[in-house]
């Protein structure tokens, strides 16, 4: 871009990626004469100064963001873990917006953009930086649609590059931004779906105490993270599968006045001992050695290619034992301070236009490598050699090289000093001649067996003089001539054992990732760190990785399924697709569709074969003793909870086999819907009820026991618990009183008469209504179906009481030929003979008690009378579930105590808010 001269001064909003970069750019362009003021964010200041771009007077305003300004996320109704089937996340709506913690930065950009004519983007010159640039564009053009938008491209925070960049402005690259958008969406959808699937399937099923708090454990999945774990596990399995095997080899030495030469057997070794022994005895019987060949040749050891990001991480790990994460952090800080070029680059060759001599000249004054830099620039030394071309160029940044001289800053840590030294020495080595050596190889024959020995002498060290990290040693051989004979000083038959390969070191892991195309040069260290943070792998003091039981179990599970989700192929294909988007050969939508379609198919297959994942986990971890109802399949979400409005109601199966719909927010929320014991099977479907609200309310496929329902009803019924299903109401009403599972089963610590010993009472009363009066305004409480609410009143209304003992009766359906389907009441005490047909009930039959001084009731509606059969009983309304056990919670489990005043199990009487 060449803005024309003339006209009045224009206001230019300059936006950098970090506050430190904004300050450095402003200081360079203003030559230190800038003004500074606070922005809306205390960390992102605004710098102002006058400047001329191609002769055009400008009022420059420089501010910054802090990395990505926006976040990609699912819409609110899909963000909670139990809000939907994880498979839905492959097509659920997503949005990109500014999070709350960056609203102040957004306000600064909007306010400044309204008063400017130009927007110049100083984001890092890679795909990620281009994506951030378009986030800034979205915010700024939202406030001022008339902005003229430009892009500054630079690789080092030094005056020469910054001034050059602002005088040659370009335009942002939308294709780069689209490639990152595609990657972000793919990673979000794949990661969220598999992470939810794994976590909800495995966390509560096994005792996985890897973090100290297994209840908050997240078993994350990442399309780059898992292939990286796969490299570690695969090497670990290779080591485990290794079977040591003994071998034998023949070695000989010869000592003369010039020294000792060690000759190795050309066969290497044999695994068959008799064969090795026979050959050895032949050599012993005829030990005379004859020199058959002597080769002398010049050898060159070439300096390394210019430094790319991955190579920087590998060498820092190998030389200094620095982690890749630490390496990138230190390199970023050196770059922001202007000492090295941009540290995220795939390029390993210098442009012909780069003034390499000027970079070397800046290092001449250094007390350690300055003398070598001086020799390098001297024509007489003939040490200079243009750097080799590594064959990679990302078209954005040059290789990593020093940009400013330093003897070491006071603020530097030892890691900063070491990394700066590596960058400088590596650059000087790249510009140097290779090391020169003379290598001698001697071949001898003993009894028909061939042996050889090699020696080397370095004639000119050249780049090795400055690159102290490399060595090129060798032994000096005595002089031998062809045809010369001698008797070996020693001749031995030695044994050894094959050894497995070592665990992967960090440098080796980075090489595996780089070759397979897993991640980018700027993200590889993040994937490695996540494996350690998630406790999928560990790293020892030698930077070698081992999988944890958790990491190995997850890989083993997917491997047993036959899916190579832990292999690099899928991700490498995705990375290739992202590159295609960045160069325009594929569209973002095309890549999203193909990648997500492929991964959703893998996800659905994995869920069908989840038993193999469970089996793999069972190999390493003990099964959990938690109640079955806590181990929920994510597809069992029924509806949002109308009580707490923060969690979901889910279908659960109790330890007794019965079903319930309870809030996941228990114990904070105790909203629960009890389902009768006549249901033998229940599962949530993907069908949404079009009537019931708040939704979505998913329908449940019920299977009733045939003996508990009339013959004119189907045992299989697709029903809705939201209140709209009249058939379900009738089935639940009938089956509840005809259930064969209503025999009381005393809970732990409970006497046979249903009163728990030593436990406070629990007020779980139910205010019954006729079947047609289901409360759809509070859909979590279906009173007419025996669904219980912990906050209703009138405990004994509508019950049929035994005229002999005064206790509530139980209701049954006759199955005899003459009275099939006819309902009757009988006393719970087998020794009591009270019996009454329901259709013969009259006013003389007691219908419930109203506490002290209660009077007998007149007959209520039939449905109301039936509901009293197995409802609350005991002193002050102790609640009982359909199986006779005490209940207060959304899980259906008994609790140890509750408030004696109001019955709320969340507190005791001394803290009751209703206490008088």
PDB file of C-alpha atoms in Angstrom, residues 586-800:
ATOM      1  CA  UNK A 586     -10.674 -25.461  -0.498  1.00  0.00           C
ATOM      2  CA  UNK A 587     -13.423 -23.456   1.171  1.00  0.00           C
ATOM      3  CA  UNK A 588     -13.965 -23.268   4.903  1.00  0.00           C
ATOM      4  CA  UNK A 589     -17.446 -24.776   4.643  1.00  0.00           C
ATOM      5  CA  UNK A 590     -16.183 -27.651   2.517  1.00  0.00           C
ATOM      6  CA  UNK A 591     -13.510 -28.567   5.049  1.00  0.00           C
ATOM      7  CA  UNK A 592     -15.889 -28.234   7.991  1.00  0.00           C
ATOM      8  CA  UNK A 593     -18.458 -30.498   6.388  1.00  0.00           C
ATOM      9  CA  UNK A 594     -16.030 -33.266   5.420  1.00  0.00           C
ATOM     10  CA  UNK A 595     -14.048 -33.290   8.679  1.00  0.00           C
ATOM     11  CA  UNK A 596     -17.069 -33.141  10.979  1.00  0.00           C
ATOM     12  CA  UNK A 597     -18.966 -35.759   9.015  1.00  0.00           C
ATOM     13  CA  UNK A 598     -16.033 -38.139   9.310  1.00  0.00           C
ATOM     14  CA  UNK A 599     -15.492 -37.505  13.022  1.00  0.00           C
ATOM     15  CA  UNK A 600     -19.201 -37.755  13.870  1.00  0.00           C
ATOM     16  CA  UNK A 601     -19.275 -41.202  12.294  1.00  0.00           C
ATOM     17  CA  UNK A 602     -16.302 -42.168  14.492  1.00  0.00           C
ATOM     18  CA  UNK A 603     -18.063 -40.746  17.533  1.00  0.00           C
ATOM     19  CA  UNK A 604     -21.298 -42.652  16.930  1.00  0.00           C
ATOM     20  CA  UNK A 605     -19.392 -45.884  16.385  1.00  0.00           C
ATOM     21  CA  UNK A 606     -17.353 -45.287  19.530  1.00  0.00           C
ATOM     22  CA  UNK A 607     -20.517 -44.814  21.558  1.00  0.00           C
ATOM     23  CA  UNK A 608     -22.010 -48.036  20.228  1.00  0.00           C
ATOM     24  CA  UNK A 609     -18.816 -49.872  21.202  1.00  0.00           C
ATOM     25  CA  UNK A 610     -18.347 -48.105  24.539  1.00  0.00           C
ATOM     26  CA  UNK A 611     -18.156 -51.484  26.313  1.00  0.00           C
ATOM     27  CA  UNK A 612     -14.614 -51.860  25.005  1.00  0.00           C
ATOM     28  CA  UNK A 613     -13.647 -48.539  26.503  1.00  0.00           C
ATOM     29  CA  UNK A 614     -15.174 -49.661  29.803  1.00  0.00           C
ATOM     30  CA  UNK A 615     -13.283 -52.957  29.614  1.00  0.00           C
ATOM     31  CA  UNK A 616      -9.998 -51.139  28.989  1.00  0.00           C
ATOM     32  CA  UNK A 617     -10.592 -48.850  31.967  1.00  0.00           C
ATOM     33  CA  UNK A 618     -11.447 -51.896  34.077  1.00  0.00           C
ATOM     34  CA  UNK A 619      -7.981 -53.271  33.367  1.00  0.00           C
ATOM     35  CA  UNK A 620      -6.380 -50.387  35.258  1.00  0.00           C
ATOM     36  CA  UNK A 621      -9.006 -49.014  37.649  1.00  0.00           C
ATOM     37  CA  UNK A 622     -11.349 -50.441  40.258  1.00  0.00           C
ATOM     38  CA  UNK A 623     -15.057 -50.158  39.689  1.00  0.00           C
ATOM     39  CA  UNK A 624     -16.730 -47.372  41.612  1.00  0.00           C
ATOM     40  CA  UNK A 625     -19.025 -48.152  44.547  1.00  0.00           C
ATOM     41  CA  UNK A 626     -21.166 -45.116  43.818  1.00  0.00           C
ATOM     42  CA  UNK A 627     -24.902 -45.702  43.328  1.00  0.00           C
ATOM     43  CA  UNK A 628     -25.907 -46.702  39.847  1.00  0.00           C
ATOM     44  CA  UNK A 629     -28.057 -43.614  39.529  1.00  0.00           C
ATOM     45  CA  UNK A 630     -24.978 -41.411  39.588  1.00  0.00           C
ATOM     46  CA  UNK A 631     -23.498 -43.055  36.517  1.00  0.00           C
ATOM     47  CA  UNK A 632     -25.607 -41.439  33.868  1.00  0.00           C
ATOM     48  CA  UNK A 633     -25.526 -41.769  30.151  1.00  0.00           C
ATOM     49  CA  UNK A 634     -25.668 -38.258  28.685  1.00  0.00           C
ATOM     50  CA  UNK A 635     -28.642 -39.227  26.523  1.00  0.00           C
ATOM     51  CA  UNK A 636     -30.827 -39.590  29.679  1.00  0.00           C
ATOM     52  CA  UNK A 637     -31.482 -35.868  30.047  1.00  0.00           C
ATOM     53  CA  UNK A 638     -35.272 -35.415  30.110  1.00  0.00           C
ATOM     54  CA  UNK A 639     -35.772 -31.662  30.487  1.00  0.00           C
ATOM     55  CA  UNK A 640     -34.469 -28.502  32.149  1.00  0.00           C
ATOM     56  CA  UNK A 641     -35.209 -28.352  35.866  1.00  0.00           C
ATOM     57  CA  UNK A 642     -38.087 -25.924  36.483  1.00  0.00           C
ATOM     58  CA  UNK A 643     -37.217 -25.659  40.168  1.00  0.00           C
ATOM     59  CA  UNK A 644     -33.585 -24.480  40.192  1.00  0.00           C
ATOM     60  CA  UNK A 645     -33.480 -23.400  36.508  1.00  0.00           C
ATOM     61  CA  UNK A 646     -29.749 -24.169  36.501  1.00  0.00           C
ATOM     62  CA  UNK A 647     -29.512 -27.909  35.901  1.00  0.00           C
ATOM     63  CA  UNK A 648     -31.343 -30.700  34.122  1.00  0.00           C
ATOM     64  CA  UNK A 649     -33.788 -33.408  35.118  1.00  0.00           C
ATOM     65  CA  UNK A 650     -32.425 -36.817  34.136  1.00  0.00           C
ATOM     66  CA  UNK A 651     -33.832 -40.324  34.083  1.00  0.00           C
ATOM     67  CA  UNK A 652     -32.185 -42.461  36.744  1.00  0.00           C
ATOM     68  CA  UNK A 653     -32.488 -46.041  37.901  1.00  0.00           C
ATOM     69  CA  UNK A 654     -32.247 -46.642  41.608  1.00  0.00           C
ATOM     70  CA  UNK A 655     -30.399 -49.514  43.259  1.00  0.00           C
ATOM     71  CA  UNK A 656     -33.765 -51.168  43.895  1.00  0.00           C
ATOM     72  CA  UNK A 657     -34.449 -51.231  40.154  1.00  0.00           C
ATOM     73  CA  UNK A 658     -37.112 -48.528  40.136  1.00  0.00           C
ATOM     74  CA  UNK A 659     -36.961 -45.396  38.025  1.00  0.00           C
ATOM     75  CA  UNK A 660     -37.100 -41.701  38.797  1.00  0.00           C
ATOM     76  CA  UNK A 661     -36.497 -38.355  37.108  1.00  0.00           C
ATOM     77  CA  UNK A 662     -34.276 -36.217  39.339  1.00  0.00           C
ATOM     78  CA  UNK A 663     -32.327 -32.975  39.164  1.00  0.00           C
ATOM     79  CA  UNK A 664     -28.593 -33.215  38.575  1.00  0.00           C
ATOM     80  CA  UNK A 665     -28.177 -30.305  40.954  1.00  0.00           C
ATOM     81  CA  UNK A 666     -28.781 -32.547  43.983  1.00  0.00           C
ATOM     82  CA  UNK A 667     -28.265 -31.891  46.889  1.00  0.00           C
ATOM     83  CA  UNK A 668     -28.625 -28.163  46.201  1.00  0.00           C
ATOM     84  CA  UNK A 669     -31.807 -28.918  44.246  1.00  0.00           C
ATOM     85  CA  UNK A 670     -34.030 -31.787  45.407  1.00  0.00           C
ATOM     86  CA  UNK A 671     -36.566 -31.630  42.624  1.00  0.00           C
ATOM     87  CA  UNK A 672     -37.617 -35.214  41.852  1.00  0.00           C
ATOM     88  CA  UNK A 673     -40.341 -37.101  39.980  1.00  0.00           C
ATOM     89  CA  UNK A 674     -40.904 -40.676  41.181  1.00  0.00           C
ATOM     90  CA  UNK A 675     -41.945 -43.279  38.637  1.00  0.00           C
ATOM     91  CA  UNK A 676     -43.940 -46.344  39.770  1.00  0.00           C
ATOM     92  CA  UNK A 677     -42.355 -49.727  40.327  1.00  0.00           C
ATOM     93  CA  UNK A 678     -44.420 -51.377  37.568  1.00  0.00           C
ATOM     94  CA  UNK A 679     -42.048 -49.938  34.948  1.00  0.00           C
ATOM     95  CA  UNK A 680     -39.502 -52.580  33.981  1.00  0.00           C
ATOM     96  CA  UNK A 681     -37.560 -50.530  31.429  1.00  0.00           C
ATOM     97  CA  UNK A 682     -37.247 -46.834  30.573  1.00  0.00           C
ATOM     98  CA  UNK A 683     -34.990 -44.913  28.219  1.00  0.00           C
ATOM     99  CA  UNK A 684     -34.959 -41.339  26.990  1.00  0.00           C
ATOM    100  CA  UNK A 685     -35.409 -40.869  23.262  1.00  0.00           C
ATOM    101  CA  UNK A 686     -34.408 -38.009  20.968  1.00  0.00           C
ATOM    102  CA  UNK A 687     -38.064 -37.091  20.318  1.00  0.00           C
ATOM    103  CA  UNK A 688     -39.050 -33.727  21.786  1.00  0.00           C
ATOM    104  CA  UNK A 689     -42.566 -33.050  23.043  1.00  0.00           C
ATOM    105  CA  UNK A 690     -44.048 -30.175  20.977  1.00  0.00           C
ATOM    106  CA  UNK A 691     -46.434 -29.147  23.768  1.00  0.00           C
ATOM    107  CA  UNK A 692     -44.732 -29.129  27.164  1.00  0.00           C
ATOM    108  CA  UNK A 693     -42.675 -26.196  28.393  1.00  0.00           C
ATOM    109  CA  UNK A 694     -40.113 -25.182  29.460  1.00  0.00           C
ATOM    110  CA  UNK A 695     -38.342 -27.390  27.022  1.00  0.00           C
ATOM    111  CA  UNK A 696     -36.968 -29.261  25.404  1.00  0.00           C
ATOM    112  CA  UNK A 697     -38.865 -32.130  27.084  1.00  0.00           C
ATOM    113  CA  UNK A 698     -37.655 -35.445  25.701  1.00  0.00           C
ATOM    114  CA  UNK A 699     -40.082 -38.349  25.500  1.00  0.00           C
ATOM    115  CA  UNK A 700     -39.343 -41.561  27.377  1.00  0.00           C
ATOM    116  CA  UNK A 701     -39.846 -45.062  26.040  1.00  0.00           C
ATOM    117  CA  UNK A 702     -41.521 -47.009  28.877  1.00  0.00           C
ATOM    118  CA  UNK A 703     -42.017 -50.737  29.226  1.00  0.00           C
ATOM    119  CA  UNK A 704     -44.592 -51.734  31.840  1.00  0.00           C
ATOM    120  CA  UNK A 705     -44.876 -55.198  33.341  1.00  0.00           C
ATOM    121  CA  UNK A 706     -47.821 -56.799  31.613  1.00  0.00           C
ATOM    122  CA  UNK A 707     -49.253 -58.242  34.815  1.00  0.00           C
ATOM    123  CA  UNK A 708     -49.519 -54.748  36.346  1.00  0.00           C
ATOM    124  CA  UNK A 709     -51.628 -53.086  33.642  1.00  0.00           C
ATOM    125  CA  UNK A 710     -55.019 -53.886  32.046  1.00  0.00           C
ATOM    126  CA  UNK A 711     -55.004 -55.982  28.858  1.00  0.00           C
ATOM    127  CA  UNK A 712     -56.377 -53.145  26.715  1.00  0.00           C
ATOM    128  CA  UNK A 713     -53.168 -51.118  27.210  1.00  0.00           C
ATOM    129  CA  UNK A 714     -49.832 -51.698  25.487  1.00  0.00           C
ATOM    130  CA  UNK A 715     -46.928 -52.606  27.728  1.00  0.00           C
ATOM    131  CA  UNK A 716     -44.683 -50.426  25.539  1.00  0.00           C
ATOM    132  CA  UNK A 717     -45.489 -46.744  25.573  1.00  0.00           C
ATOM    133  CA  UNK A 718     -43.680 -43.648  24.331  1.00  0.00           C
ATOM    134  CA  UNK A 719     -44.662 -41.094  26.940  1.00  0.00           C
ATOM    135  CA  UNK A 720     -44.012 -37.561  28.104  1.00  0.00           C
ATOM    136  CA  UNK A 721     -43.618 -36.653  31.773  1.00  0.00           C
ATOM    137  CA  UNK A 722     -44.238 -32.983  31.066  1.00  0.00           C
ATOM    138  CA  UNK A 723     -47.962 -33.302  31.783  1.00  0.00           C
ATOM    139  CA  UNK A 724     -49.554 -33.626  28.331  1.00  0.00           C
ATOM    140  CA  UNK A 725     -49.780 -37.431  28.100  1.00  0.00           C
ATOM    141  CA  UNK A 726     -53.231 -38.690  29.215  1.00  0.00           C
ATOM    142  CA  UNK A 727     -52.436 -42.307  28.316  1.00  0.00           C
ATOM    143  CA  UNK A 728     -49.329 -42.199  30.451  1.00  0.00           C
ATOM    144  CA  UNK A 729     -51.345 -40.754  33.318  1.00  0.00           C
ATOM    145  CA  UNK A 730     -53.814 -43.639  33.207  1.00  0.00           C
ATOM    146  CA  UNK A 731     -51.114 -46.271  32.806  1.00  0.00           C
ATOM    147  CA  UNK A 732     -49.117 -44.858  35.674  1.00  0.00           C
ATOM    148  CA  UNK A 733     -52.222 -44.563  37.862  1.00  0.00           C
ATOM    149  CA  UNK A 734     -53.292 -48.142  37.184  1.00  0.00           C
ATOM    150  CA  UNK A 735     -49.863 -49.698  37.353  1.00  0.00           C
ATOM    151  CA  UNK A 736     -49.015 -47.881  40.547  1.00  0.00           C
ATOM    152  CA  UNK A 737     -51.769 -49.551  42.518  1.00  0.00           C
ATOM    153  CA  UNK A 738     -51.514 -52.874  40.783  1.00  0.00           C
ATOM    154  CA  UNK A 739     -47.762 -53.181  41.030  1.00  0.00           C
ATOM    155  CA  UNK A 740     -46.345 -56.387  42.436  1.00  0.00           C
ATOM    156  CA  UNK A 741     -43.321 -54.476  43.658  1.00  0.00           C
ATOM    157  CA  UNK A 742     -45.076 -52.474  46.337  1.00  0.00           C
ATOM    158  CA  UNK A 743     -44.148 -54.783  49.159  1.00  0.00           C
ATOM    159  CA  UNK A 744     -42.363 -52.696  51.722  1.00  0.00           C
ATOM    160  CA  UNK A 745     -38.608 -53.143  51.809  1.00  0.00           C
ATOM    161  CA  UNK A 746     -37.168 -51.581  54.956  1.00  0.00           C
ATOM    162  CA  UNK A 747     -34.337 -49.155  54.312  1.00  0.00           C
ATOM    163  CA  UNK A 748     -31.043 -49.394  56.134  1.00  0.00           C
ATOM    164  CA  UNK A 749     -31.505 -48.622  59.816  1.00  0.00           C
ATOM    165  CA  UNK A 750     -35.267 -48.891  59.514  1.00  0.00           C
ATOM    166  CA  UNK A 751     -37.649 -51.112  61.459  1.00  0.00           C
ATOM    167  CA  UNK A 752     -40.171 -53.295  59.627  1.00  0.00           C
ATOM    168  CA  UNK A 753     -42.996 -50.922  60.371  1.00  0.00           C
ATOM    169  CA  UNK A 754     -41.307 -48.235  58.297  1.00  0.00           C
ATOM    170  CA  UNK A 755     -39.973 -46.033  61.114  1.00  0.00           C
ATOM    171  CA  UNK A 756     -36.233 -45.435  60.930  1.00  0.00           C
ATOM    172  CA  UNK A 757     -34.471 -45.922  64.238  1.00  0.00           C
ATOM    173  CA  UNK A 758     -32.755 -42.868  65.575  1.00  0.00           C
ATOM    174  CA  UNK A 759     -33.448 -40.716  62.506  1.00  0.00           C
ATOM    175  CA  UNK A 760     -35.424 -37.457  62.577  1.00  0.00           C
ATOM    176  CA  UNK A 761     -38.713 -37.401  60.764  1.00  0.00           C
ATOM    177  CA  UNK A 762     -38.933 -36.294  57.137  1.00  0.00           C
ATOM    178  CA  UNK A 763     -41.925 -34.321  55.880  1.00  0.00           C
ATOM    179  CA  UNK A 764     -42.409 -35.432  52.282  1.00  0.00           C
ATOM    180  CA  UNK A 765     -46.137 -34.947  51.967  1.00  0.00           C
ATOM    181  CA  UNK A 766     -48.137 -35.140  48.780  1.00  0.00           C
ATOM    182  CA  UNK A 767     -51.246 -33.136  47.976  1.00  0.00           C
ATOM    183  CA  UNK A 768     -53.073 -35.488  45.597  1.00  0.00           C
ATOM    184  CA  UNK A 769     -55.281 -34.395  42.713  1.00  0.00           C
ATOM    185  CA  UNK A 770     -57.458 -36.303  40.286  1.00  0.00           C
ATOM    186  CA  UNK A 771     -55.645 -37.773  37.277  1.00  0.00           C
ATOM    187  CA  UNK A 772     -56.769 -35.042  34.929  1.00  0.00           C
ATOM    188  CA  UNK A 773     -55.431 -32.230  37.068  1.00  0.00           C
ATOM    189  CA  UNK A 774     -51.742 -32.605  36.312  1.00  0.00           C
ATOM    190  CA  UNK A 775     -49.900 -29.415  37.126  1.00  0.00           C
ATOM    191  CA  UNK A 776     -48.262 -28.324  33.880  1.00  0.00           C
ATOM    192  CA  UNK A 777     -47.131 -25.022  35.396  1.00  0.00           C
ATOM    193  CA  UNK A 778     -44.748 -26.934  37.614  1.00  0.00           C
ATOM    194  CA  UNK A 779     -44.082 -29.923  35.390  1.00  0.00           C
ATOM    195  CA  UNK A 780     -41.580 -31.495  37.713  1.00  0.00           C
ATOM    196  CA  UNK A 781     -44.398 -32.524  40.112  1.00  0.00           C
ATOM    197  CA  UNK A 782     -46.960 -34.971  38.740  1.00  0.00           C
ATOM    198  CA  UNK A 783     -49.054 -35.478  41.859  1.00  0.00           C
ATOM    199  CA  UNK A 784     -51.716 -37.705  40.352  1.00  0.00           C
ATOM    200  CA  UNK A 785     -49.147 -40.253  39.238  1.00  0.00           C
ATOM    201  CA  UNK A 786     -47.454 -40.708  42.538  1.00  0.00           C
ATOM    202  CA  UNK A 787     -44.688 -38.235  41.582  1.00  0.00           C
ATOM    203  CA  UNK A 788     -43.652 -36.645  44.841  1.00  0.00           C
ATOM    204  CA  UNK A 789     -42.658 -33.128  45.679  1.00  0.00           C
ATOM    205  CA  UNK A 790     -40.712 -32.340  48.815  1.00  0.00           C
ATOM    206  CA  UNK A 791     -42.692 -29.148  49.427  1.00  0.00           C
ATOM    207  CA  UNK A 792     -46.384 -30.205  49.301  1.00  0.00           C
ATOM    208  CA  UNK A 793     -48.785 -30.423  52.224  1.00  0.00           C
ATOM    209  CA  UNK A 794     -51.558 -32.560  53.826  1.00  0.00           C
ATOM    210  CA  UNK A 795     -49.857 -35.927  54.343  1.00  0.00           C
ATOM    211  CA  UNK A 796     -52.717 -38.376  54.938  1.00  0.00           C
ATOM    212  CA  UNK A 797     -55.536 -36.911  52.847  1.00  0.00           C
ATOM    213  CA  UNK A 798     -57.412 -39.470  50.752  1.00  0.00           C
ATOM    214  CA  UNK A 799     -55.983 -42.609  52.413  1.00  0.00           C
ATOM    215  CA  UNK A 800     -58.100 -45.710  53.104  1.00  0.00           C
TER     216      UNK A 800
END
